C-alpha positions as MATLAB code, in Angstrom:
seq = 'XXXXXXXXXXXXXXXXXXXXXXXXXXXXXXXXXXXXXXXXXXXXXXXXXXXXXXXXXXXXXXXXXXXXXXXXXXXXXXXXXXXXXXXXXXXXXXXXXXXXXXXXXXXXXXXXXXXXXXXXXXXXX';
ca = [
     -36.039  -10.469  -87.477;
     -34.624   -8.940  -90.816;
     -37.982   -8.344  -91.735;
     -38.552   -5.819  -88.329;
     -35.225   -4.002  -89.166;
     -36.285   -3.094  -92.591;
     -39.799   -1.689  -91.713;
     -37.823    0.458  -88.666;
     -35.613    1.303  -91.350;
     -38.277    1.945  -93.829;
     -40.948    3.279  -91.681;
     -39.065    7.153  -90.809;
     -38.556    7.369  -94.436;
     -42.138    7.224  -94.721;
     -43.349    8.946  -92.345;
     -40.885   11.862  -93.515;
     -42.384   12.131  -96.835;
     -45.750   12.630  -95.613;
     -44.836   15.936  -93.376;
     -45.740   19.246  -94.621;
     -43.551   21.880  -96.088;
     -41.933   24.454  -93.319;
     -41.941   28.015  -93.762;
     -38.663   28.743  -93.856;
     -38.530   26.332  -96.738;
     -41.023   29.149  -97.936;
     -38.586   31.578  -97.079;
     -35.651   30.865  -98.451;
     -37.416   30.069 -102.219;
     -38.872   33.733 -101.437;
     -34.829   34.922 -101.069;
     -34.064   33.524 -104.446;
     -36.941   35.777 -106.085;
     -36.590   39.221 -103.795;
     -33.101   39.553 -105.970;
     -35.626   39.673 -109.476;
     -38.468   42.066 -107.519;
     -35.769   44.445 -106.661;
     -33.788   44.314 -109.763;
     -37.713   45.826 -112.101;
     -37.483   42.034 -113.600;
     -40.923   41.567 -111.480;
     -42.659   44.447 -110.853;
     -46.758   42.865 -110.435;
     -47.597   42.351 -106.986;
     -48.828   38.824 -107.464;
     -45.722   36.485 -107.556;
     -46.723   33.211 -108.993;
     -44.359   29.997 -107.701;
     -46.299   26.903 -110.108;
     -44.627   23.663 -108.425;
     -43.656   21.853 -111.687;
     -41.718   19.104 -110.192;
     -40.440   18.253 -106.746;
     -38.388   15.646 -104.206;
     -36.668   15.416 -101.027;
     -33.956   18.085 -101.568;
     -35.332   20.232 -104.799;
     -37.992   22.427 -106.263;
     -38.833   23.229 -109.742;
     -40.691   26.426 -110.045;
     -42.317   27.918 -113.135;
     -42.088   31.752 -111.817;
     -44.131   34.565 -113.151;
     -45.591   38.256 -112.052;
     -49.497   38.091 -112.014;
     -52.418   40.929 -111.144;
     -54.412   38.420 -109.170;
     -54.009   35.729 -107.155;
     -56.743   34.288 -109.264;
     -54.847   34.822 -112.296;
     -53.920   30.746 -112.611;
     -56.656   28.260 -113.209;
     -55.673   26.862 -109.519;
     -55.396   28.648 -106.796;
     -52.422   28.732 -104.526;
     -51.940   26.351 -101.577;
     -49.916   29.171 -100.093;
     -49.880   32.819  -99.649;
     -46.796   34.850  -97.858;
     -46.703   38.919  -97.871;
     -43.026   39.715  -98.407;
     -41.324   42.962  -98.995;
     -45.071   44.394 -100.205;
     -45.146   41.621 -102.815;
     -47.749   38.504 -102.574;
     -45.978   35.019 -102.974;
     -48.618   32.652 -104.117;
     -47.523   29.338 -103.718;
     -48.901   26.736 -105.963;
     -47.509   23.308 -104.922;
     -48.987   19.874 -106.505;
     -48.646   18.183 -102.992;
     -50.689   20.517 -101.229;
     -54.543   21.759 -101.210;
     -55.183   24.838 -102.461;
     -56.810   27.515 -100.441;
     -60.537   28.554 -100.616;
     -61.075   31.317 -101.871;
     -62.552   32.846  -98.637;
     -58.641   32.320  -97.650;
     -57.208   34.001 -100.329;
     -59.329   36.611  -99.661;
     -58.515   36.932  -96.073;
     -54.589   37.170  -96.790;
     -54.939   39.594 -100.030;
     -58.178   41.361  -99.428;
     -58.365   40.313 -103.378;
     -61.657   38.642 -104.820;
     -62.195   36.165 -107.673;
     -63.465   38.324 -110.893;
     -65.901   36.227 -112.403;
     -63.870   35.898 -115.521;
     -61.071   34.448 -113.225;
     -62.877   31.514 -111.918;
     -61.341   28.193 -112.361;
     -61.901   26.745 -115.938;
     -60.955   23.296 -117.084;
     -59.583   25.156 -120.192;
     -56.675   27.977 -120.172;
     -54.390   29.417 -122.528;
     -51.464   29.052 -121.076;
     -48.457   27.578 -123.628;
     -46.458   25.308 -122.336;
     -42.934   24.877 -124.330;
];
């Protein structure tokens, strides 16, 4: 009998962990950034979110302005047009988008020269 109560107890935590993101999780990380696009301290129209670290109740983001949405070696596992700025969403929980898909929400294609690589030269400190 204990054994039943801890897999009910167990089993929503679970199952909780494995559902998707919701957009207006999306949303309000977007409402933290607007306040840096409308201040000039982002003025590309590529906004990078790299998911560095994450868990039930926070997000670590490594934030930067970008050209491209092909400017990362990965591409972004979400795209949201905000304000007339691109929020590429690069989560390490979540697929990333073809590039057909990227394509179809930025009208942007891969330059050669921006294909993934298993080498970049991004510094890390």
């Amino acid at each position: 009998m204990d054994r039943i109560k801890a897999v009910l107890i167990c089993l929503p935590c679970i199952l909780l962990g494995c559902t998707h993101r919701s957009n207006d999780f999306y949303h309000r990380t977007i409402n933290y950034i607007i306040p840096l696009v409308d201040g000039g301290y982002i003025v590309d129209d590529y906004i990078h979110l790299y998911g560095l670290a994450t868990n039930d109740s926070n997000s670590v983001y490594e934030i930067s302005g970008m050209d491209s949405p092909f400017s990362r070696p990965e591409y972004p596992s979400k795209i949201i047009k905000e304000k007339g700025k691109y929020f590429c969403f690069t989560e390490l929980d979540e697929p990333e988008l073809s590039a057909e898909q990227v394509y179809k929400l930025t009208n942007q294609l891969p330059i050669l020269s921006q294909k993934k690589s298993p080498c970049t030269n991004d510094l890390k400190l």
